[in-house]
Amino acid sequence: MLSISPTGNIIGSGIFISPKGVLEHSGSVGLALFIWVLGGGVTALGSLCYAELGVAIPKSGGDYAYVTEIFGGLAGFLLLWSAVLIMYPTSLAVISMTFSNYILQPVFPNCIPPAAASRVLSMACLMLLTWVNSSSVRWATRIQDIFTGGKLLALSLIIGMGFVQIFQGHFEELRPSNAFDFWMTPSVGHLALAFLQGSFAFSGWNFLNYVTEELVDPRKNLPRAIFISIPLVTFVYTFTNIAYFTAMSPQELLASNAVAVTFGEKLLGYFSWVMPVSVALSTFGGINGYLFTSSRLCFSGAREGHLPSLLAMIHVRRCTPIPALLVCYGATAVILLVGDTYTLINYVSFINYLCYGVTILGLLVLRWRRPALHRPIKGAPEEEENGPCQPSPLPSVDKPLKTQ
C-alpha cells in the first residue's frame, strides 16, 4: 500500500519556468503575484472536488475513472487517449527538458546548452526513472520523498534570501506604485494565458486520485494530504516569486531563460552553482512523480478495455506496471523531439483544464443521480466550475502559440 504526499508531484519545474510566462502576459508585478495566488485558490477548490470524487468512487485512474463511471465508456475513452497521447507526455517532456537544461547550464555558462545535448540527457533521465519505477514501487516513492525534501530546501533558500532582501530595503518592485505600473494593458486573452502558464506549476495536484487503490486508508489520508499540500505549495510559489522580484527587475526576469540561475548569480556569487543543481533535483523528482502517475492511468485504462490488454499486466514479483511505463516513456520521447517549452505549456494546460471541467461536471451529475451516496467529503463544485472551466476557452482569443 502507498502513503505519499502530492507536494512532491506538484513542485517541479513549473516554479522555475512559469514566472516568466506569467509576468509576460500579466503586464505588471502586482497582477502576476495575484495570478499565482489565484492559481492556488483554484487548485484548492479543484482539490476539494477531487477529494469528494476520490472517496465516493475509490478507483485508481483519476479523471478517467470518474468520467468513465459517470458518463460511460466513450467519454472515458476520449479523455484517456487525450491524457496518454498529449497531457502526460507533454508535461514529462517539459519537465525533463528543464532538468537537462539546468544540469547543462554550468557546463555552458555563457550560452544556451545545445538542443541535442539537452534532448539526449532528457532521454537518459527518463530511461533511468522508468527503470526505477519498473523495479520497485518502494524505490519510486522513496525517490519522491527524498527529492521533495531537497526541492523544498532549495525553495526555502530562495524565499529566505528574499526576506533578507526585503529587510535590507530591496523591495522597490513590490511597492504598490511600482507593482501595478503596467507596461502593457493585458487583454482577456493575455490574462487567460498568464493563468495557464501559472497553472502548469500547480500540475500534479490530483496525483493521489490516480493511485487511490494503492493508498493507505484513502478516506482519511486523501483529504489530509490535500489540505496540507495545497496551502503549502501556494505559500511557497507566491513567496518564491516575491523573492525573485527583490533581486530582479521585471525586465531582467523577462530576459532570463533560467530565472533561478539569474537569481543565484545576483545574490549567491561564487555559490551560484547551487541554483541549477537545486532545480535539477526538483525536476528529477517531478519526472518520477509524473511517470508513476501516468503509468497507473495506462494500467487503469487497459483494465477497462480502452487500451491494449498488455498494458494491464504487472510484474509477477515486483507488482509494477512495466508495459505501461514503457509506453509512457515512448510517448514522451516522441514529444521531446518537437515543440517549444512555452508553447507546450499552453497546449497541455489548455487540455488539462478542459478535462478538469468535464470531471467537475461529472461531480454535479453524480450528486444529482445518486444523492444518497455516502460522501465523507463534500466539495464546492459550483465554484470550481466557474474556476478552472472558465479560463479554458479564453486563450483562443489571443493565439496561444504566441507566448514570447
Coordinates of C-alpha atoms in Angstrom, one line a residue:
M1 CA 0.0 0.0 0.0
L2 CA 1.1 3.6 -0.7
S3 CA 1.4 6.6 1.5
I4 CA 2.8 9.7 -0.3
S5 CA 2.2 13.4 -0.4
P6 CA 1.2 15.2 -3.6
T7 CA 3.6 18.1 -2.7
G8 CA 6.5 16.4 -4.5
N9 CA 4.4 15.9 -7.6
I10 CA 3.2 19.5 -7.7
I11 CA 6.5 21.2 -7.0
G12 CA 8.7 20.5 -10.0
S13 CA 9.9 22.5 -13.0
G14 CA 6.9 24.9 -13.1
I15 CA 8.1 27.3 -10.5
F16 CA 11.3 27.7 -12.4
I17 CA 9.7 28.1 -15.8
S18 CA 6.3 29.7 -15.3
P19 CA 7.3 33.0 -13.6
K20 CA 8.5 34.4 -16.9
G21 CA 5.3 33.4 -18.8
V22 CA 3.0 34.7 -16.0
L23 CA 4.8 38.1 -15.9
E24 CA 4.9 38.4 -19.7
H25 CA 1.2 38.1 -20.1
S26 CA 0.2 39.9 -16.8
G27 CA 1.8 43.2 -17.7
S28 CA 2.8 44.1 -14.1
V29 CA 4.4 42.6 -11.0
G30 CA 1.3 43.0 -8.8
L31 CA -1.0 41.3 -11.2
A32 CA 1.5 38.5 -11.8
L33 CA 1.5 37.8 -8.0
F34 CA -2.3 37.9 -7.9
I35 CA -2.3 35.3 -10.7
W36 CA -0.2 33.0 -8.6
V37 CA -2.5 33.3 -5.6
L38 CA -5.5 32.8 -7.9
G39 CA -3.9 29.6 -9.2
G40 CA -3.5 28.3 -5.7
G41 CA -7.2 29.2 -4.9
V42 CA -8.5 27.4 -8.0
T43 CA -6.3 24.4 -7.2
A44 CA -7.7 24.3 -3.7
L45 CA -11.2 24.3 -5.0
G46 CA -10.4 21.6 -7.5
S47 CA -8.7 19.5 -4.9
L48 CA -11.8 19.6 -2.7
C49 CA -14.0 18.4 -5.6
Y50 CA -11.5 15.7 -6.5
A51 CA -11.3 14.6 -2.8
E52 CA -15.1 14.1 -2.8
L53 CA -14.8 12.0 -6.0
G54 CA -11.8 10.1 -4.7
V55 CA -13.7 8.8 -1.7
A56 CA -17.1 8.4 -3.4
I57 CA -15.5 6.4 -6.3
P58 CA -12.5 4.8 -4.8
K59 CA -10.8 3.6 -8.0
S60 CA -7.4 4.3 -9.4
G61 CA -7.2 6.3 -12.6
G62 CA -8.3 9.8 -11.5
D63 CA -10.2 11.8 -14.1
Y64 CA -10.5 8.8 -16.4
A65 CA -12.0 6.5 -13.7
Y66 CA -14.5 9.2 -12.6
V67 CA -15.6 10.2 -16.1
T68 CA -16.0 6.6 -17.2
E69 CA -18.1 5.8 -14.1
I70 CA -20.4 8.8 -14.5
F71 CA -20.6 9.4 -18.3
G72 CA -19.8 6.0 -19.7
G73 CA -17.1 4.3 -21.7
L74 CA -17.0 6.7 -24.7
A75 CA -16.3 9.8 -22.6
G76 CA -13.7 7.9 -20.6
F77 CA -12.1 6.6 -23.8
L78 CA -11.7 10.1 -25.3
L79 CA -10.3 11.5 -22.0
L80 CA -7.9 8.6 -21.6
W81 CA -6.4 8.9 -25.1
S82 CA -6.0 12.7 -24.6
A83 CA -4.1 12.1 -21.4
V84 CA -2.0 9.2 -22.8
L85 CA -1.0 10.9 -26.1
I86 CA -0.9 14.6 -25.1
M87 CA -1.3 15.6 -21.4
Y88 CA 1.2 13.4 -19.7
P89 CA 3.9 13.1 -22.4
T90 CA 3.9 16.8 -22.9
S91 CA 4.2 17.6 -19.2
L92 CA 7.0 15.0 -18.9
A93 CA 8.8 16.5 -21.9
V94 CA 8.7 20.0 -20.5
I95 CA 10.0 18.9 -17.1
S96 CA 12.7 16.6 -18.5
M97 CA 13.9 19.4 -20.8
T98 CA 14.1 21.7 -17.8
F99 CA 16.1 19.1 -15.9
S100 CA 18.6 18.8 -18.7
N101 CA 18.9 22.5 -19.4
Y102 CA 19.7 23.3 -15.7
I103 CA 22.2 20.4 -15.5
L104 CA 24.0 21.6 -18.6
Q105 CA 23.9 25.3 -17.7
P106 CA 27.0 25.3 -15.6
V107 CA 28.8 23.4 -18.4
F108 CA 27.8 26.1 -20.9
P109 CA 27.9 29.3 -18.6
N110 CA 28.0 31.8 -21.5
C111 CA 25.5 30.3 -23.9
I112 CA 22.3 28.2 -24.1
P113 CA 23.1 24.5 -23.9
P114 CA 22.9 22.7 -27.3
A115 CA 19.4 21.3 -28.0
A116 CA 20.8 17.9 -29.0
A117 CA 22.7 17.5 -25.7
S118 CA 19.6 18.6 -23.7
R119 CA 17.4 16.0 -25.5
V120 CA 19.9 13.2 -25.0
L121 CA 20.2 13.9 -21.3
S122 CA 16.4 14.2 -21.0
M123 CA 16.1 10.7 -22.6
A124 CA 18.7 9.3 -20.3
C125 CA 16.9 10.7 -17.2
L126 CA 13.6 9.3 -18.4
M127 CA 15.1 5.9 -19.1
L128 CA 16.7 5.8 -15.6
L129 CA 13.5 6.7 -13.8
T130 CA 11.5 4.3 -16.0
W131 CA 13.8 1.5 -14.8
V132 CA 13.4 2.6 -11.1
N133 CA 9.6 2.6 -11.4
S134 CA 9.7 -0.7 -13.1
S135 CA 11.9 -2.2 -10.4
S136 CA 10.1 -1.2 -7.2
V137 CA 7.2 0.9 -6.1
R138 CA 9.1 1.5 -2.8
W139 CA 12.1 2.9 -4.6
A140 CA 9.9 5.2 -6.6
T141 CA 8.1 6.6 -3.5
R142 CA 11.4 6.9 -1.7
I143 CA 12.9 8.9 -4.5
Q144 CA 9.8 11.1 -4.5
D145 CA 10.1 11.7 -0.7
I146 CA 13.8 12.4 -0.9
F147 CA 13.7 14.9 -3.7
T148 CA 10.6 16.6 -2.3
G149 CA 12.8 17.4 0.8
G150 CA 15.6 18.6 -1.5
K151 CA 13.4 20.9 -3.6
L152 CA 11.7 22.4 -0.6
L153 CA 15.2 23.2 0.9
A154 CA 16.1 24.9 -2.4
L155 CA 13.0 27.0 -2.5
S156 CA 13.4 27.7 1.2
L157 CA 16.8 29.2 0.3
I158 CA 15.3 31.4 -2.3
I159 CA 12.5 32.5 0.0
G160 CA 14.9 33.1 2.9
M161 CA 17.2 35.2 0.7
G162 CA 14.1 37.1 -0.5
F163 CA 13.2 38.0 3.1
V164 CA 16.8 39.1 3.7
Q165 CA 16.5 41.4 0.7
I166 CA 13.2 42.9 2.0
F167 CA 14.7 43.5 5.4
Q168 CA 17.6 45.3 3.7
G169 CA 15.2 47.5 1.9
H170 CA 15.5 45.9 -1.6
F171 CA 11.8 45.7 -2.5
E172 CA 11.3 48.6 -4.9
E173 CA 9.4 46.4 -7.4
L174 CA 7.0 45.3 -4.7
R175 CA 5.8 48.8 -3.7
P176 CA 2.2 49.3 -4.8
S177 CA 3.2 52.3 -7.0
N178 CA 5.7 50.1 -8.9
A179 CA 4.0 46.7 -8.6
F180 CA 0.9 47.9 -10.5
D181 CA 2.8 50.0 -13.0
F182 CA 1.6 48.3 -16.2
W183 CA 4.0 48.3 -19.2
M184 CA 1.1 46.9 -21.2
T185 CA -2.7 46.6 -20.8
P186 CA -3.4 42.9 -20.6
S187 CA -6.4 41.7 -22.6
V188 CA -8.7 38.9 -21.5
G189 CA -6.6 36.6 -23.7
H190 CA -3.4 37.7 -22.0
L191 CA -4.9 37.0 -18.6
A192 CA -6.0 33.6 -19.6
L193 CA -2.5 32.8 -20.9
A194 CA -1.0 34.1 -17.7
F195 CA -3.3 31.8 -15.7
L196 CA -2.4 28.8 -17.9
Q197 CA 1.3 29.5 -17.5
G198 CA 0.9 29.6 -13.8
S199 CA -1.4 26.6 -13.6
F200 CA 1.3 24.5 -15.2
A201 CA 3.3 25.0 -12.0
F202 CA 0.4 23.5 -10.0
S203 CA 0.0 20.5 -12.2
G204 CA 0.0 17.3 -10.2
W205 CA -2.5 18.4 -7.5
N206 CA -4.8 15.5 -8.5
F207 CA -1.9 13.0 -8.4
L208 CA -3.3 10.9 -5.5
N209 CA -6.6 10.4 -7.3
Y210 CA -4.7 8.2 -9.9
V211 CA -3.5 5.8 -7.2
T212 CA -6.4 5.7 -4.8
E213 CA -6.4 1.9 -4.7
E214 CA -2.8 1.9 -3.5
L215 CA -3.3 4.5 -0.7
V216 CA -3.4 3.6 2.9
D217 CA -6.9 4.5 4.2
P218 CA -7.8 6.9 1.3
R219 CA -11.0 8.2 3.1
K220 CA -8.7 9.7 5.7
N221 CA -5.4 10.2 4.0
L222 CA -6.6 11.7 0.7
P223 CA -8.2 14.8 2.1
R224 CA -5.5 15.1 4.7
A225 CA -2.8 15.2 2.0
I226 CA -4.7 17.7 0.0
F227 CA -5.4 20.1 3.0
I228 CA -1.7 20.1 3.9
S229 CA -0.1 20.2 0.4
I230 CA -2.1 22.8 -1.5
P231 CA -1.8 25.7 1.1
L232 CA 1.9 24.8 1.4
V233 CA 2.5 24.9 -2.3
T234 CA 0.6 28.1 -2.8
F235 CA 2.7 29.8 0.0
V236 CA 6.0 28.5 -1.5
Y237 CA 5.1 29.6 -5.0
T238 CA 3.9 33.1 -4.0
F239 CA 6.8 33.9 -1.8
T240 CA 9.3 32.4 -4.3
N241 CA 8.0 34.9 -6.9
I242 CA 8.2 37.7 -4.3
A243 CA 11.9 36.7 -3.7
Y244 CA 12.6 36.8 -7.4
F245 CA 11.4 40.4 -7.6
T246 CA 13.6 41.5 -4.7
A247 CA 16.6 40.7 -6.8
M248 CA 15.5 41.2 -10.4
S249 CA 13.5 43.9 -12.2
P250 CA 10.6 42.7 -14.4
Q251 CA 12.8 43.4 -17.5
E252 CA 15.6 41.2 -16.1
L253 CA 13.2 38.4 -15.3
L254 CA 11.7 38.5 -18.8
A255 CA 15.1 38.5 -20.4
S256 CA 16.2 35.4 -18.4
N257 CA 15.8 31.8 -19.8
A258 CA 16.6 30.4 -16.3
V259 CA 15.1 32.6 -13.6
A260 CA 16.6 30.7 -10.7
V261 CA 20.1 30.8 -12.2
T262 CA 19.8 34.6 -12.7
F263 CA 18.6 35.0 -9.2
G264 CA 21.5 32.9 -7.9
E265 CA 24.1 34.8 -9.9
K266 CA 22.9 38.2 -8.5
L267 CA 22.8 37.1 -4.8
L268 CA 25.0 34.0 -4.3
G269 CA 28.1 34.9 -6.2
Y270 CA 30.6 32.0 -6.0
F271 CA 27.9 29.7 -4.8
S272 CA 25.5 30.5 -7.7
W273 CA 26.0 26.9 -8.9
V274 CA 23.7 25.8 -6.1
M275 CA 20.7 27.0 -8.1
P276 CA 21.0 24.9 -11.3
V277 CA 21.7 21.9 -9.1
S278 CA 18.7 22.5 -6.9
V279 CA 16.4 23.0 -9.9
A280 CA 17.7 19.7 -11.4
L281 CA 17.0 17.9 -8.2
S282 CA 13.5 19.4 -8.1
T283 CA 12.7 18.4 -11.7
F284 CA 14.1 14.9 -11.2
G285 CA 11.5 14.3 -8.5
G286 CA 8.8 15.8 -10.7
I287 CA 9.7 13.4 -13.6
N288 CA 9.5 10.5 -11.2
G289 CA 6.1 11.6 -10.0
Y290 CA 4.6 12.0 -13.5
L291 CA 5.9 8.6 -14.6
F292 CA 4.4 7.0 -11.6
T293 CA 1.0 8.6 -12.2
S294 CA 0.8 8.2 -16.0
S295 CA 1.7 4.5 -15.8
R296 CA -1.1 3.9 -13.4
L297 CA -3.5 5.7 -15.8
C298 CA -2.5 3.5 -18.7
F299 CA -2.9 0.4 -16.4
S300 CA -6.4 1.5 -15.3
G301 CA -7.4 2.2 -18.9
A302 CA -6.2 -1.1 -20.2
R303 CA -8.1 -2.8 -17.3
E304 CA -11.3 -1.2 -18.6
G305 CA -10.6 -2.3 -22.2
H306 CA -9.8 1.2 -23.6
L307 CA -6.1 0.4 -24.2
P308 CA -4.4 -2.9 -25.2
S309 CA -4.7 -5.5 -22.6
L310 CA -0.9 -5.8 -22.4
L311 CA -0.8 -2.5 -20.5
A312 CA -2.9 -4.0 -17.7
M313 CA -0.2 -6.5 -16.9
I314 CA 2.1 -6.2 -14.0
H315 CA 5.4 -7.9 -13.0
V316 CA 4.7 -11.1 -11.0
R317 CA 7.1 -10.4 -8.2
R318 CA 7.6 -6.6 -8.3
C319 CA 3.9 -5.7 -8.9
T320 CA 4.9 -2.8 -11.2
P321 CA 3.1 -1.9 -14.5
I322 CA 6.2 -2.3 -16.7
P323 CA 4.4 -2.3 -20.1
A324 CA 2.5 0.9 -19.1
L325 CA 5.8 2.5 -18.0
L326 CA 7.4 1.7 -21.4
V327 CA 4.5 3.2 -23.3
C328 CA 4.8 6.4 -21.2
Y329 CA 8.5 6.6 -21.9
G330 CA 8.0 6.1 -25.7
A331 CA 5.3 8.7 -26.0
T332 CA 7.4 11.3 -24.1
A333 CA 10.4 10.6 -26.2
V334 CA 8.4 11.5 -29.3
I335 CA 7.2 14.8 -27.8
L336 CA 10.8 15.6 -26.8
L337 CA 11.7 15.9 -30.4
V338 CA 9.3 18.7 -31.2
G339 CA 7.9 21.9 -29.7
D340 CA 8.9 25.0 -27.8
T341 CA 8.7 24.8 -24.0
Y342 CA 6.2 27.7 -23.5
T343 CA 4.0 26.6 -26.4
L344 CA 3.9 23.1 -25.0
I345 CA 2.9 24.5 -21.6
N346 CA -0.1 26.4 -23.2
Y347 CA -1.2 23.3 -25.0
V348 CA -1.0 21.0 -22.0
S349 CA -2.6 23.5 -19.6
F350 CA -5.5 24.1 -22.0
I351 CA -6.3 20.4 -22.3
N352 CA -5.8 19.8 -18.6
Y353 CA -8.5 22.4 -17.7
L354 CA -10.9 21.0 -20.3
C355 CA -10.5 17.6 -18.6
Y356 CA -10.9 19.1 -15.2
G357 CA -14.1 20.9 -16.3
V358 CA -15.6 17.6 -17.6
T359 CA -14.7 15.8 -14.4
I360 CA -16.2 18.5 -12.2
L361 CA -19.4 18.4 -14.3
G362 CA -19.4 14.7 -13.6
L363 CA -19.4 15.5 -9.9
L364 CA -22.5 17.6 -10.3
V365 CA -24.2 14.8 -12.3
L366 CA -23.2 12.3 -9.6
R367 CA -24.8 14.4 -6.9
W368 CA -28.0 14.6 -9.0
R369 CA -28.2 11.0 -9.9
R370 CA -27.1 9.5 -6.6
P371 CA -27.9 11.9 -3.8
A372 CA -27.9 9.2 -1.2
L373 CA -24.3 8.1 -2.0
H374 CA -22.1 8.3 1.1
R375 CA -19.7 11.2 0.9
P376 CA -17.2 11.7 3.8
I377 CA -16.1 14.9 2.0
K378 CA -18.2 17.3 0.1
G379 CA -16.5 19.9 -2.1
A380 CA -17.8 23.0 -3.8
P381 CA -18.2 22.2 -7.5
E382 CA -20.3 25.2 -8.3
E383 CA -17.3 27.5 -7.5
E384 CA -14.9 25.1 -9.2
E385 CA -16.9 25.1 -12.4
N386 CA -16.5 28.8 -12.6
G387 CA -12.8 28.5 -11.8
P388 CA -10.8 26.1 -14.0
C389 CA -13.5 25.6 -16.6
Q390 CA -13.9 29.3 -17.4
P391 CA -10.3 30.1 -18.5
S392 CA -10.0 27.1 -20.8
P393 CA -11.6 28.6 -24.0
L394 CA -10.1 32.1 -23.5
P395 CA -6.6 31.5 -24.9
S396 CA -8.2 31.2 -28.4
V397 CA -8.8 34.9 -28.2
D398 CA -5.1 35.7 -28.1
K399 CA -3.4 32.9 -30.2
P400 CA -1.8 30.7 -27.6
L401 CA 1.0 29.9 -29.9
K402 CA 2.4 33.4 -29.4
T403 CA 4.0 33.0 -26.0
Q404 CA 7.1 35.1 -26.4

